[in-house]
Amino acid sequence: MSVLNRLNKDFPDNFLWGASTSAFQVEGASAEDGKGLSVADIRSMDSDFLDTSVSVDHYHHVEEDVALMKELGLKSYRFSISWTRIFPNGNDQQPNAEGLAFYHRLITLLKKSGIEPIVTIFHFDLPQALVEQYNGWADRRCVDDYVRYAKFLFDEFGDVVNYWLTINEHSLLVNVPSMIGLKDNDPKKLREMAEHANYHMFLAQAKVFNLCHELLPAAMIGPAVSYMTNLSYDHKSSDALLGKSLEDMVSFITMDVAVRGEFPTYYTRKLVEDGISLPIQPEDEKDFETGRADFLGLNWYCTSIFRHNKQASSKMLAGVVDQIERYEDPALQHTEWGFSFDPLGMRYALQRVHDRFPHLPLMITECGWSEKEQLEDGRIHDSTRVRFLNDHIYQIREAIRDGVNVISFNPWSFIDLLSVNDGIDKRYGLVYVDRDNFSEKELKRYKKDSFYFYQSVIQHNGRNIEKERTGN
């Protein structure tokens, strides 16, 4: 055995070049063909922008959209299955046949096009009926309903789906509990409900890891983690520790529990200090001991800088991290929504996960650049997104050369879609959809300049990527 590791020079030949979306953000048809209401549907109805009723209407454009994926040359497509399109109330005795037929059609089209489906089981769209029945994830009954739903998907699609993601951005749902339908005027009670939901999601995930390994031993399964990478504001230990604390509570807790099967001390200490106990049952321990992830899905967009500010009001759940504000480094370019352009941060972020979990396969499940865009003679000249893709893919290749086991890149997003908080204005897609927040127009699809750039990257397996041009 050699003490020297073999150096990787390029992306492996079996690298999965993909793109990402989620059901409630692209499908539309939110009340068609037997689909039930989700929390995401209801939240969108309260928005000042478009809702989930049509979005970009992938539900009725699925053949056209998969044809575009094939033309792009995708090797993978990361999407989610809508829980309420399969089980309208979340725990129905029988599945919704029309919803089931849609996903069979989608997955069959993908497989015929040589595209590997990467399926997210739960992406922000908790059945509203479960909230009304027992307060959703805050109640242990949601664990059983989620596991039953996941088992149904394994039984139905396990022969054609090799990659599964359990829960998308688990920590975001806990820190913004309205996203899973949790509300209370008492901040302490809301925090306790959110932490109970946190525990139940972790338990459900561990059970589903075990179930996948039992039913689909050749498949791989993992979480889709909201991965925050923070830099120190003022070169002080207090700022560095602030950034690390945020990373721990938002990102690394999800990874630690999924990979190690135990709750980290930095988290349990905070619960004890805040007087919160988790609804642990003795039989849960075995599920955590054996239910481990095969890989990590990383939703990574940018580096961030936070600093203390006693007057600042955090968007996060009160009691998790308070009195902080985000600071924008003037040396970096930022989107209109405050996300930085920092490709070297991608390499740094990947190295940190590799250091924590050596050699564990990593899948980049989201990464993208958002802009407001306008058609110009039937074209979208999204040069900044092209540069973003080039520079970040370059740094992913550098991370692979560092020894990081990156197996897939799925930028957000394949097509323009409904943003969680900003409607259609916040465009991430490689494909433009001609609609705005108030008019569906014809929903015509247009290939952006970034589509053609990424198509070339895939054709060359990333070997045509240039050294980054941002100067970082």
Short mmCIF file of C-alpha atoms in Angstrom, two decimals:
data_model
loop_
_atom_site.label_atom_id
_atom_site.label_comp_id
_atom_site.label_asym_id
_atom_site.label_seq_id
_atom_site.Cartn_x
_atom_site.Cartn_y
_atom_site.Cartn_z
CA MET A 1 0.00 0.00 0.00
CA SER A 2 1.36 3.39 -0.96
CA VAL A 3 1.36 6.20 1.58
CA LEU A 4 0.87 8.64 -1.30
CA ASN A 5 -2.62 9.11 -2.70
CA ARG A 6 -3.11 9.09 -6.45
CA LEU A 7 -3.68 12.63 -7.69
CA ASN A 8 -6.81 13.32 -9.72
CA LYS A 9 -6.30 15.72 -12.60
CA ASP A 10 -9.79 16.18 -13.98
CA PHE A 11 -13.43 15.35 -13.46
CA PRO A 12 -13.96 11.58 -13.52
CA ASP A 13 -15.50 10.12 -16.67
CA ASN A 14 -18.65 9.13 -14.75
CA PHE A 15 -19.13 12.60 -13.23
CA LEU A 16 -22.81 13.55 -13.06
CA TRP A 17 -23.26 16.94 -14.74
CA GLY A 18 -26.78 17.95 -13.82
CA ALA A 19 -29.16 20.72 -12.84
CA SER A 20 -31.76 21.18 -10.10
CA THR A 21 -35.36 22.23 -9.48
CA SER A 22 -38.08 21.44 -6.93
CA ALA A 23 -41.70 20.40 -7.44
CA PHE A 24 -43.59 23.35 -6.00
CA GLN A 25 -41.30 25.85 -7.74
CA VAL A 26 -41.63 24.50 -11.30
CA GLU A 27 -44.62 22.21 -11.67
CA GLY A 28 -47.62 24.47 -11.28
CA ALA A 29 -50.91 22.52 -11.42
CA SER A 30 -51.09 22.92 -7.64
CA ALA A 31 -54.77 21.96 -7.48
CA GLU A 32 -55.03 19.73 -10.57
CA ASP A 33 -55.43 15.99 -11.00
CA GLY A 34 -56.10 15.28 -7.35
CA LYS A 35 -53.13 17.08 -5.83
CA GLY A 36 -53.58 18.27 -2.24
CA LEU A 37 -52.49 21.58 -0.74
CA SER A 38 -49.05 21.92 0.80
CA VAL A 39 -47.66 24.51 3.19
CA ALA A 40 -45.61 25.85 0.28
CA ASP A 41 -48.78 26.35 -1.79
CA ILE A 42 -50.45 28.29 1.01
CA ARG A 43 -47.37 30.43 1.68
CA SER A 44 -47.22 31.35 -2.01
CA MET A 45 -50.84 32.52 -1.91
CA ASP A 46 -49.83 35.14 0.66
CA SER A 47 -47.00 36.39 -1.56
CA ASP A 48 -47.00 39.65 -3.49
CA PHE A 49 -45.84 37.67 -6.52
CA LEU A 50 -47.02 34.66 -8.49
CA ASP A 51 -48.13 31.53 -6.63
CA THR A 52 -47.74 27.80 -7.25
CA SER A 53 -50.94 27.43 -9.31
CA VAL A 54 -49.02 27.75 -12.60
CA SER A 55 -45.43 28.76 -11.82
CA VAL A 56 -43.58 27.78 -15.05
CA ASP A 57 -46.01 24.91 -15.72
CA HIS A 58 -43.51 22.06 -15.89
CA TYR A 59 -46.43 19.72 -15.19
CA HIS A 60 -47.85 20.42 -18.67
CA HIS A 61 -44.47 20.98 -20.39
CA VAL A 62 -42.63 17.92 -19.12
CA GLU A 63 -41.87 16.46 -22.57
CA GLU A 64 -40.56 19.80 -23.85
CA ASP A 65 -38.50 20.39 -20.72
CA VAL A 66 -36.88 16.94 -20.74
CA ALA A 67 -36.10 17.40 -24.44
CA LEU A 68 -34.24 20.58 -23.47
CA MET A 69 -32.38 18.66 -20.76
CA LYS A 70 -31.35 16.08 -23.34
CA GLU A 71 -30.20 18.80 -25.72
CA LEU A 72 -28.20 20.36 -22.89
CA GLY A 73 -26.54 17.00 -22.38
CA LEU A 74 -27.44 16.54 -18.72
CA LYS A 75 -26.16 13.40 -17.05
CA SER A 76 -28.37 13.95 -13.98
CA TYR A 77 -31.45 15.90 -13.00
CA ARG A 78 -32.16 16.65 -9.37
CA PHE A 79 -35.85 17.25 -8.74
CA SER A 80 -38.36 16.62 -5.98
CA ILE A 81 -41.54 14.62 -5.79
CA SER A 82 -44.49 16.49 -4.36
CA TRP A 83 -45.74 14.63 -1.28
CA THR A 84 -49.28 15.99 -1.86
CA ARG A 85 -49.32 14.93 -5.50
CA ILE A 86 -48.82 11.34 -4.33
CA PHE A 87 -50.77 11.49 -1.06
CA PRO A 88 -53.00 14.60 -1.14
CA ASN A 89 -53.51 14.59 2.63
CA GLY A 90 -50.08 13.20 3.45
CA ASN A 91 -51.33 9.92 4.88
CA ASP A 92 -54.06 8.72 2.52
CA GLN A 93 -54.62 4.98 2.31
CA GLN A 94 -54.28 4.97 -1.48
CA PRO A 95 -52.00 7.06 -3.69
CA ASN A 96 -53.30 9.60 -6.19
CA ALA A 97 -53.08 7.74 -9.50
CA GLU A 98 -52.79 10.83 -11.71
CA GLY A 99 -49.99 12.32 -9.65
CA LEU A 100 -48.17 9.01 -9.65
CA ALA A 101 -48.54 8.78 -13.44
CA PHE A 102 -46.87 12.18 -13.84
CA TYR A 103 -43.69 11.08 -12.04
CA HIS A 104 -43.60 7.79 -13.91
CA ARG A 105 -43.76 9.79 -17.13
CA LEU A 106 -41.03 12.20 -16.01
CA ILE A 107 -38.66 9.48 -14.82
CA THR A 108 -39.25 7.35 -17.94
CA LEU A 109 -38.46 10.36 -20.15
CA LEU A 110 -35.28 11.04 -18.15
CA LYS A 111 -34.06 7.44 -18.36
CA LYS A 112 -34.76 7.27 -22.10
CA SER A 113 -32.70 10.46 -22.47
CA GLY A 114 -29.75 9.00 -20.54
CA ILE A 115 -30.33 11.29 -17.57
CA GLU A 116 -29.92 9.95 -14.02
CA PRO A 117 -32.82 10.97 -11.75
CA ILE A 118 -31.75 12.37 -8.36
CA VAL A 119 -34.95 12.42 -6.34
CA THR A 120 -35.60 14.65 -3.34
CA ILE A 121 -38.32 13.07 -1.19
CA PHE A 122 -39.32 16.23 0.69
CA HIS A 123 -38.52 19.77 -0.51
CA PHE A 124 -40.41 22.40 1.53
CA ASP A 125 -43.91 21.14 0.61
CA LEU A 126 -45.31 19.51 3.74
CA PRO A 127 -48.94 18.46 3.30
CA GLN A 128 -51.13 21.14 4.87
CA ALA A 129 -53.52 18.42 6.03
CA LEU A 130 -50.83 17.04 8.36
CA VAL A 131 -50.43 20.48 9.94
CA GLU A 132 -54.16 20.61 10.49
CA GLN A 133 -54.33 17.04 11.79
CA TYR A 134 -51.53 17.16 14.36
CA ASN A 135 -49.22 20.18 13.77
CA GLY A 136 -47.00 18.45 11.23
CA TRP A 137 -43.37 17.80 12.08
CA ALA A 138 -43.85 19.04 15.66
CA ASP A 139 -45.72 15.78 16.31
CA ARG A 140 -44.14 12.32 16.24
CA ARG A 141 -46.90 11.01 13.98
CA CYS A 142 -45.29 12.90 11.11
CA VAL A 143 -42.29 10.56 11.36
CA ASP A 144 -44.45 7.55 10.55
CA ASP A 145 -46.27 9.33 7.73
CA TYR A 146 -43.02 10.45 6.13
CA VAL A 147 -41.46 6.98 6.41
CA ARG A 148 -44.56 5.43 4.84
CA TYR A 149 -44.42 7.97 2.00
CA ALA A 150 -40.71 7.31 1.44
CA LYS A 151 -41.27 3.54 1.42
CA PHE A 152 -43.96 3.97 -1.21
CA LEU A 153 -41.49 5.89 -3.40
CA PHE A 154 -38.80 3.24 -2.92
CA ASP A 155 -41.25 0.50 -3.88
CA GLU A 156 -42.60 2.43 -6.85
CA PHE A 157 -39.40 3.92 -8.33
CA GLY A 158 -36.54 2.03 -6.67
CA ASP A 159 -35.80 -0.02 -9.78
CA VAL A 160 -34.99 3.12 -11.80
CA VAL A 161 -33.79 5.70 -9.24
CA ASN A 162 -30.28 5.22 -7.84
CA TYR A 163 -29.84 8.50 -5.92
CA TRP A 164 -32.18 9.77 -3.21
CA LEU A 165 -32.21 12.91 -1.06
CA THR A 166 -34.25 12.78 2.14
CA ILE A 167 -35.03 16.35 3.23
CA ASN A 168 -34.03 19.59 1.54
CA GLU A 169 -32.46 22.21 3.83
CA HIS A 170 -33.73 20.70 7.05
CA SER A 171 -32.16 23.45 9.19
CA LEU A 172 -33.86 26.23 7.22
CA LEU A 173 -37.25 24.67 7.96
CA VAL A 174 -36.41 24.64 11.68
CA ASN A 175 -35.11 28.20 11.75
CA VAL A 176 -38.03 29.54 9.70
CA PRO A 177 -40.78 27.36 11.20
CA SER A 178 -43.59 28.97 9.21
CA MET A 179 -42.17 27.01 6.26
CA ILE A 180 -43.49 23.84 7.92
CA GLY A 181 -46.69 25.46 9.12
CA LEU A 182 -45.63 26.13 12.72
CA LYS A 183 -46.93 29.32 14.33
CA ASP A 184 -47.18 30.66 17.88
CA ASN A 185 -47.20 34.15 19.35
CA ASP A 186 -44.96 33.00 22.20
CA PRO A 187 -41.35 32.88 20.91
CA LYS A 188 -40.35 30.30 23.53
CA LYS A 189 -43.18 27.95 22.59
CA LEU A 190 -42.41 28.40 18.89
CA ARG A 191 -38.73 27.58 19.51
CA GLU A 192 -39.69 24.44 21.44
CA MET A 193 -42.04 23.29 18.66
CA ALA A 194 -39.35 23.94 16.08
CA GLU A 195 -36.76 21.91 18.01
CA HIS A 196 -39.24 19.04 18.36
CA ALA A 197 -39.79 19.22 14.61
CA ASN A 198 -36.01 19.23 14.17
CA TYR A 199 -35.69 16.03 16.17
CA HIS A 200 -38.57 14.33 14.37
CA MET A 201 -37.08 15.16 10.96
CA PHE A 202 -33.73 13.73 12.06
CA LEU A 203 -35.43 10.59 13.34
CA ALA A 204 -37.51 10.18 10.18
CA GLN A 205 -34.39 10.64 8.08
CA ALA A 206 -32.47 7.97 10.01
CA LYS A 207 -35.36 5.54 9.59
CA VAL A 208 -35.49 6.26 5.85
CA PHE A 209 -31.71 5.77 5.53
CA ASN A 210 -32.17 2.33 7.06
CA LEU A 211 -35.18 1.57 4.90
CA CYS A 212 -33.36 2.53 1.70
CA HIS A 213 -30.37 0.36 2.59
CA GLU A 214 -32.70 -2.56 3.30
CA LEU A 215 -34.92 -2.24 0.21
CA LEU A 216 -32.47 -0.74 -2.29
CA PRO A 217 -28.96 -1.90 -1.33
CA ALA A 218 -27.46 -0.64 -4.59
CA ALA A 219 -28.89 2.88 -4.20
CA MET A 220 -27.31 5.84 -2.43
CA ILE A 221 -29.13 8.20 -0.09
CA GLY A 222 -28.24 11.38 1.78
CA PRO A 223 -29.56 14.77 2.93
CA ALA A 224 -29.58 18.02 0.95
CA VAL A 225 -27.85 20.44 3.32
CA SER A 226 -28.06 24.21 3.33
CA TYR A 227 -24.28 24.74 3.47
CA MET A 228 -23.24 28.10 4.89
CA THR A 229 -19.58 29.15 4.67
CA ASN A 230 -18.75 32.20 6.81
CA LEU A 231 -15.71 34.44 6.82
CA SER A 232 -14.59 36.59 9.74
CA TYR A 233 -15.69 40.22 9.65
CA ASP A 234 -12.94 41.99 11.56
CA HIS A 235 -10.08 39.50 12.04
CA LYS A 236 -11.16 38.93 15.62
CA SER A 237 -11.74 35.65 17.41
CA SER A 238 -15.21 36.78 18.45
CA ASP A 239 -16.21 37.27 14.82
CA ALA A 240 -14.65 33.96 13.78
CA LEU A 241 -16.55 32.17 16.55
CA LEU A 242 -19.79 33.90 15.53
CA GLY A 243 -19.35 32.65 11.97
CA LYS A 244 -18.55 29.14 13.15
CA SER A 245 -21.57 29.06 15.47
CA LEU A 246 -23.84 29.94 12.57
CA GLU A 247 -22.25 27.27 10.38
CA ASP A 248 -22.70 24.69 13.13
CA MET A 249 -26.37 25.48 13.77
CA VAL A 250 -27.33 25.86 10.10
CA SER A 251 -25.12 23.37 8.29
CA PHE A 252 -22.84 21.07 10.23
CA ILE A 253 -25.49 19.81 12.65
CA THR A 254 -27.34 18.33 9.65
CA MET A 255 -24.17 16.72 8.35
CA ASP A 256 -23.01 15.48 11.77
CA VAL A 257 -26.28 13.72 12.60
CA ALA A 258 -26.63 12.24 9.09
CA VAL A 259 -23.07 10.91 8.93
CA ARG A 260 -22.20 10.18 12.56
CA GLY A 261 -25.61 9.25 13.91
CA GLU A 262 -25.41 11.41 17.01
CA PHE A 263 -26.27 14.94 18.07
CA PRO A 264 -23.19 17.16 18.47
CA THR A 265 -22.39 18.63 21.87
CA TYR A 266 -22.47 22.22 20.57
CA TYR A 267 -26.17 21.65 19.87
CA THR A 268 -27.17 19.70 22.97
CA ARG A 269 -25.38 22.24 25.20
CA LYS A 270 -27.45 25.06 23.72
CA LEU A 271 -30.67 23.12 24.27
CA VAL A 272 -29.81 22.52 27.93
CA GLU A 273 -28.90 26.17 28.47
CA ASP A 274 -32.17 27.26 26.85
CA GLY A 275 -34.27 24.80 28.88
CA ILE A 276 -35.44 22.73 25.91
CA SER A 277 -35.72 18.94 25.99
CA LEU A 278 -36.14 16.75 22.93
CA PRO A 279 -38.93 14.14 22.64
CA ILE A 280 -36.51 11.18 22.58
CA GLN A 281 -37.82 7.63 22.99
CA PRO A 282 -35.52 4.75 24.07
CA GLU A 283 -36.05 2.86 20.80
CA ASP A 284 -34.81 5.84 18.73
CA GLU A 285 -31.17 5.20 19.55
CA LYS A 286 -30.92 2.16 17.31
CA ASP A 287 -32.28 4.10 14.33
CA PHE A 288 -29.59 6.75 14.74
CA GLU A 289 -26.85 4.17 15.29
CA THR A 290 -27.54 2.40 12.01
CA GLY A 291 -29.21 5.07 9.85
CA ARG A 292 -26.31 6.83 8.15
CA ALA A 293 -25.97 8.77 4.91
CA ASP A 294 -24.07 7.37 1.92
CA PHE A 295 -23.21 10.84 0.64
CA LEU A 296 -23.90 14.50 1.36
CA GLY A 297 -25.87 16.78 -0.93
CA LEU A 298 -24.62 20.35 -0.55
CA ASN A 299 -26.68 23.42 -1.43
CA TRP A 300 -23.87 25.97 -1.64
CA TYR A 301 -24.20 29.45 -3.10
CA CYS A 302 -21.62 31.80 -1.60
CA THR A 303 -19.51 32.84 1.33
CA SER A 304 -21.05 35.18 3.90
CA ILE A 305 -19.82 37.62 6.51
CA PHE A 306 -21.74 38.29 9.73
CA ARG A 307 -21.03 40.71 12.53
CA HIS A 308 -22.53 41.45 15.92
CA ASN A 309 -25.18 44.15 16.09
CA LYS A 310 -27.37 44.42 19.20
CA GLN A 311 -30.01 46.37 17.23
CA ALA A 312 -30.22 43.86 14.37
CA SER A 313 -33.28 41.65 14.00
CA SER A 314 -32.37 38.23 12.64
CA LYS A 315 -34.53 36.42 10.11
CA MET A 316 -33.73 33.22 11.99
CA LEU A 317 -35.79 31.76 14.81
CA ALA A 318 -35.39 33.74 18.02
CA GLY A 319 -33.03 32.01 20.42
CA VAL A 320 -30.89 30.26 17.81
CA VAL A 321 -28.53 33.08 16.87
CA ASP A 322 -29.49 36.63 17.82
CA GLN A 323 -28.17 40.18 17.36
CA ILE A 324 -26.30 39.63 14.11
CA GLU A 325 -26.35 41.20 10.68
CA ARG A 326 -24.92 40.24 7.31
CA TYR A 327 -22.13 42.41 5.92
CA GLU A 328 -21.40 42.67 2.20
CA ASP A 329 -17.71 42.73 1.33
CA PRO A 330 -17.32 45.66 -1.10
CA ALA A 331 -14.47 43.79 -2.81
CA LEU A 332 -16.90 41.12 -4.05
CA GLN A 333 -19.71 41.31 -6.57
CA HIS A 334 -23.16 40.53 -5.12
CA THR A 335 -26.56 39.66 -6.51
CA GLU A 336 -29.43 42.05 -5.90
CA TRP A 337 -30.41 39.67 -3.09
CA GLY A 338 -27.05 39.85 -1.30
CA PHE A 339 -25.31 36.63 -2.42
CA SER A 340 -21.60 37.06 -3.13
CA PHE A 341 -19.62 35.93 -6.17
CA ASP A 342 -16.77 34.06 -4.47
CA PRO A 343 -15.76 30.89 -6.36
CA LEU A 344 -12.64 30.28 -4.27
CA GLY A 345 -15.03 29.99 -1.33
CA MET A 346 -16.47 26.90 -3.05
CA ARG A 347 -13.11 25.14 -2.95
CA TYR A 348 -12.62 26.16 0.68
CA ALA A 349 -16.10 24.91 1.60
CA LEU A 350 -15.52 21.55 -0.10
CA GLN A 351 -12.18 21.11 1.64
CA ARG A 352 -13.79 21.74 5.04
CA VAL A 353 -16.42 19.04 4.51
CA HIS A 354 -13.71 16.68 3.25
CA ASP A 355 -11.62 17.37 6.35
CA ARG A 356 -14.63 16.57 8.58
CA PHE A 357 -15.76 13.48 6.65
CA PRO A 358 -12.75 12.23 4.66
CA HIS A 359 -13.55 10.65 1.30
CA LEU A 360 -17.33 10.76 1.78
CA PRO A 361 -18.92 11.34 -1.65
CA LEU A 362 -20.20 14.89 -2.07
CA MET A 363 -22.90 15.98 -4.49
CA ILE A 364 -23.43 19.68 -5.16
CA THR A 365 -27.22 19.79 -5.24
CA GLU A 366 -27.62 23.56 -5.63
CA CYS A 367 -25.33 26.42 -6.66
CA GLY A 368 -26.32 29.36 -8.82
CA TRP A 369 -26.44 33.03 -9.71
CA SER A 370 -29.68 35.04 -9.68
CA GLU A 371 -30.53 38.09 -11.77
CA LYS A 372 -33.45 40.02 -13.15
CA GLU A 373 -33.48 39.40 -16.91
CA GLN A 374 -35.18 40.61 -20.07
CA LEU A 375 -35.43 38.99 -23.49
CA GLU A 376 -33.38 40.72 -26.20
CA ASP A 377 -34.42 39.57 -29.68
CA GLY A 378 -35.28 36.14 -28.31
CA ARG A 379 -32.02 35.76 -26.39
CA ILE A 380 -30.81 36.13 -22.82
CA HIS A 381 -27.19 37.24 -22.60
CA ASP A 382 -26.45 36.19 -19.01
CA SER A 383 -22.69 36.76 -19.10
CA THR A 384 -22.34 36.97 -15.31
CA ARG A 385 -23.94 33.53 -14.90
CA VAL A 386 -21.58 32.14 -17.54
CA ARG A 387 -18.65 33.55 -15.59
CA PHE A 388 -20.15 32.22 -12.34
CA LEU A 389 -20.40 28.71 -13.77
CA ASN A 390 -16.92 28.80 -15.27
CA ASP A 391 -15.25 30.04 -12.12
CA HIS A 392 -17.09 27.74 -9.71
CA ILE A 393 -16.60 24.66 -11.88
CA TYR A 394 -12.91 25.55 -12.05
CA GLN A 395 -12.75 25.56 -8.25
CA ILE A 396 -14.66 22.27 -8.02
CA ARG A 397 -12.00 20.74 -10.27
CA GLU A 398 -9.32 22.20 -8.00
CA ALA A 399 -11.08 20.61 -5.01
CA ILE A 400 -11.13 17.25 -6.81
CA ARG A 401 -7.39 17.67 -7.36
CA ASP A 402 -7.12 18.34 -3.61
CA GLY A 403 -8.64 14.89 -3.05
CA VAL A 404 -12.26 15.89 -2.39
CA ASN A 405 -14.67 13.22 -3.66
CA VAL A 406 -17.15 15.34 -5.63
CA ILE A 407 -19.41 13.08 -7.73
CA SER A 408 -21.95 15.50 -9.19
CA PHE A 409 -22.70 19.17 -9.89
CA ASN A 410 -26.35 20.23 -10.17
CA PRO A 411 -26.59 24.02 -10.45
CA TRP A 412 -29.73 25.83 -9.40
CA SER A 413 -31.60 25.90 -11.61
CA PHE A 414 -32.31 24.12 -14.86
CA ILE A 415 -35.12 26.51 -15.70
CA ASP A 416 -36.43 29.79 -14.31
CA LEU A 417 -38.81 29.08 -11.46
CA LEU A 418 -40.82 30.45 -8.59
CA SER A 419 -38.46 31.77 -5.92
CA VAL A 420 -39.48 31.08 -2.33
CA ASN A 421 -39.71 34.81 -1.49
CA ASP A 422 -39.21 36.76 -4.72
CA GLY A 423 -41.48 35.36 -7.39
CA ILE A 424 -40.12 34.96 -10.90
CA ASP A 425 -37.95 38.11 -10.78
CA LYS A 426 -35.14 36.21 -9.10
CA ARG A 427 -34.08 34.13 -12.09
CA TYR A 428 -31.50 31.35 -11.78
CA GLY A 429 -32.29 29.23 -14.82
CA LEU A 430 -30.25 28.05 -17.77
CA VAL A 431 -33.59 28.19 -19.61
CA TYR A 432 -35.63 31.40 -19.61
CA VAL A 433 -39.42 31.24 -19.26
CA ASP A 434 -41.28 34.16 -20.77
CA ARG A 435 -43.67 35.13 -18.00
CA ASP A 436 -43.69 37.67 -15.21
CA ASN A 437 -45.15 37.86 -11.73
CA PHE A 438 -48.57 38.96 -12.98
CA SER A 439 -48.96 37.40 -16.42
CA GLU A 440 -48.37 33.85 -17.59
CA LYS A 441 -47.98 34.99 -21.23
CA GLU A 442 -47.24 31.89 -23.34
CA LEU A 443 -44.65 30.36 -20.97
CA LYS A 444 -42.34 29.98 -23.94
CA ARG A 445 -38.89 28.55 -23.21
CA TYR A 446 -35.67 30.22 -24.43
CA LYS A 447 -32.13 28.88 -24.10
CA LYS A 448 -29.86 31.41 -22.38
CA ASP A 449 -26.20 31.95 -23.22
CA SER A 450 -25.42 29.97 -20.05
CA PHE A 451 -27.30 26.99 -21.52
CA TYR A 452 -24.88 26.85 -24.45
CA PHE A 453 -21.87 27.40 -22.19
CA TYR A 454 -22.85 24.60 -19.83
CA GLN A 455 -23.65 22.36 -22.78
CA SER A 456 -20.05 22.77 -23.95
CA VAL A 457 -18.72 22.09 -20.45
CA ILE A 458 -20.62 18.81 -20.32
CA GLN A 459 -19.47 17.81 -23.80
CA HIS A 460 -15.84 18.31 -22.75
CA ASN A 461 -16.33 16.87 -19.23
CA GLY A 462 -15.12 20.17 -17.80
CA ARG A 463 -11.77 20.12 -19.58
CA ASN A 464 -12.55 23.36 -21.41
CA ILE A 465 -13.00 25.35 -18.20
CA GLU A 466 -10.71 28.36 -17.96
CA LYS A 467 -8.91 29.64 -14.90
CA GLU A 468 -11.35 31.82 -12.97
CA ARG A 469 -11.62 35.43 -14.06
CA THR A 470 -12.70 37.05 -10.80
CA GLY A 471 -9.27 37.66 -9.37
CA ASN A 472 -10.08 35.93 -6.06
#
